[in-house]
Steps between C-alpha positions, in 0.01 A plus 500: 500500500497862387157646422460645152154652543223536757133592480342702780138583581448825693150580635331838484343635820184658632458724802227347713531816707711815480515779757720810512598573858701818440850598396826346616805716592651425157198656329349175374145400586454261791279220369310215659384231257397143457644373173406187310687322221267369229510238227555760228871445439775652288713234328873559470759290319864570586795361305872526554659763278807719470286816486190637670194491278135538604205444267129543568321376185170674437542743788523877478709519819832665405813292554753754628694575818172586679349160428471293819627183334812679378551654845466159663756338272750781557442490877560124502827529307617787719422313824650167399793638302417248230660583164233369266188597312147373464241483227150561643166457323192616690149401396297773666140443600455759775359836387720809528424785743246274664618482863569128459882510525571347160834681480589386851409143404739527204781618730430220748495246218837620373659479847363151567586383150857630503558358848406156365664539159841586642477302824563809713310358800385841624258473793148639492619779731775593254259488206249719686771753585597516132134523404437791739769699318300459178143566618279495808288206382789275390556335843134401510520372142783275617314369806149492355210332673304717743685766700439795729727769357583828673730800475609552141465129427806404701319353802340169405323239710394176334139403571316169461360438151208715393163321525405334172339743254504635146622842393356674197724784385429766238746756369338830395592666172738742675769419757600695810834660584606395851677830585198698380262286707699561818529871419121519471466312828719760671264769373162326530541240772256209503175405673608133486740351754468119510558299815804298396527334840140379475580363155807320630287350779243387242768329292634323806146383577439391139198733485454628144191709585685684779801548271273673248330713766841635607616570143560846358751723325584847627638599158187415301326829581786708357625274220335701224385173335157593366388148406539352850137553617352337189729196524425460870126526437515227238707272726262555790195435282646158412545398861841632609536495878699821467671699227769766496802639320837336557815692591508851361284380211362473252397132502181413690416159641216316665517205740261210439423189702330336201686404182194519275422855614863600448499364144173680425650825624805440277279449196304819572815708548661364183219655299629842608868461588793336320698392804291285733641213705378216721748392768529331838736550795856384436684359799851581375710768342736496201631148449689282253271251330737355241874484441716351228860395549770551240577195288838347555 
């Protein structure tokens, strides 16, 4: 029976570690990262339509040809040759310019949703190839879970699930531009270069303490996010095993092995910041959670 609509959940991500190893021949930065999907999820509803329409109620993200959801829908139609449209509503929860891949999650959600809605049966490899044409983090947003990610985000290795923990995430009052962060890195460099292999080994061993010891973000030093030290200090004072910026910023997170301490840190941060979240590791990527068939 033909599907009329589908609902997709698409997790945001955190960088448990991020190192910059240099420049690739194409001029892009060569990255080494451990990435983790979390239980902070964008919700997308896709419905069959004759036209392409994307809505993001309550969000200030512009819906134009640069929007990742729009790009994903157009890429899907171009690849499949399908002559149709889609009506997409996205309930955004991930902060913007945070380094949490909310836009990439939206693109992944659209690809997964349209694949199910129209029964295209594209493989994960095909979806990831489409996703890579939209943004570097989209393939990971499709796979989710815990991954070692290298290159420009195109080399992914699935890891065992992250040891059980709680993430407390705070978004500062000002976001960070990814291109500007990398430009500052090229000028300033960084004193921080995390051991991503040691972190992978810790995950394989199920050792949360060792995972936290190996954490770090080479872009934090040059992000220009002035509130990072204060947020980290508050997280650490409430018992975080480690704290750092995610991605190119500006969101900052702490890792906790105790739920009560994590909730206390959330409460303290919410007295100063509007966007504060409590999450846990998510074992999957963008996925359909509900579908409705057309009535006969």
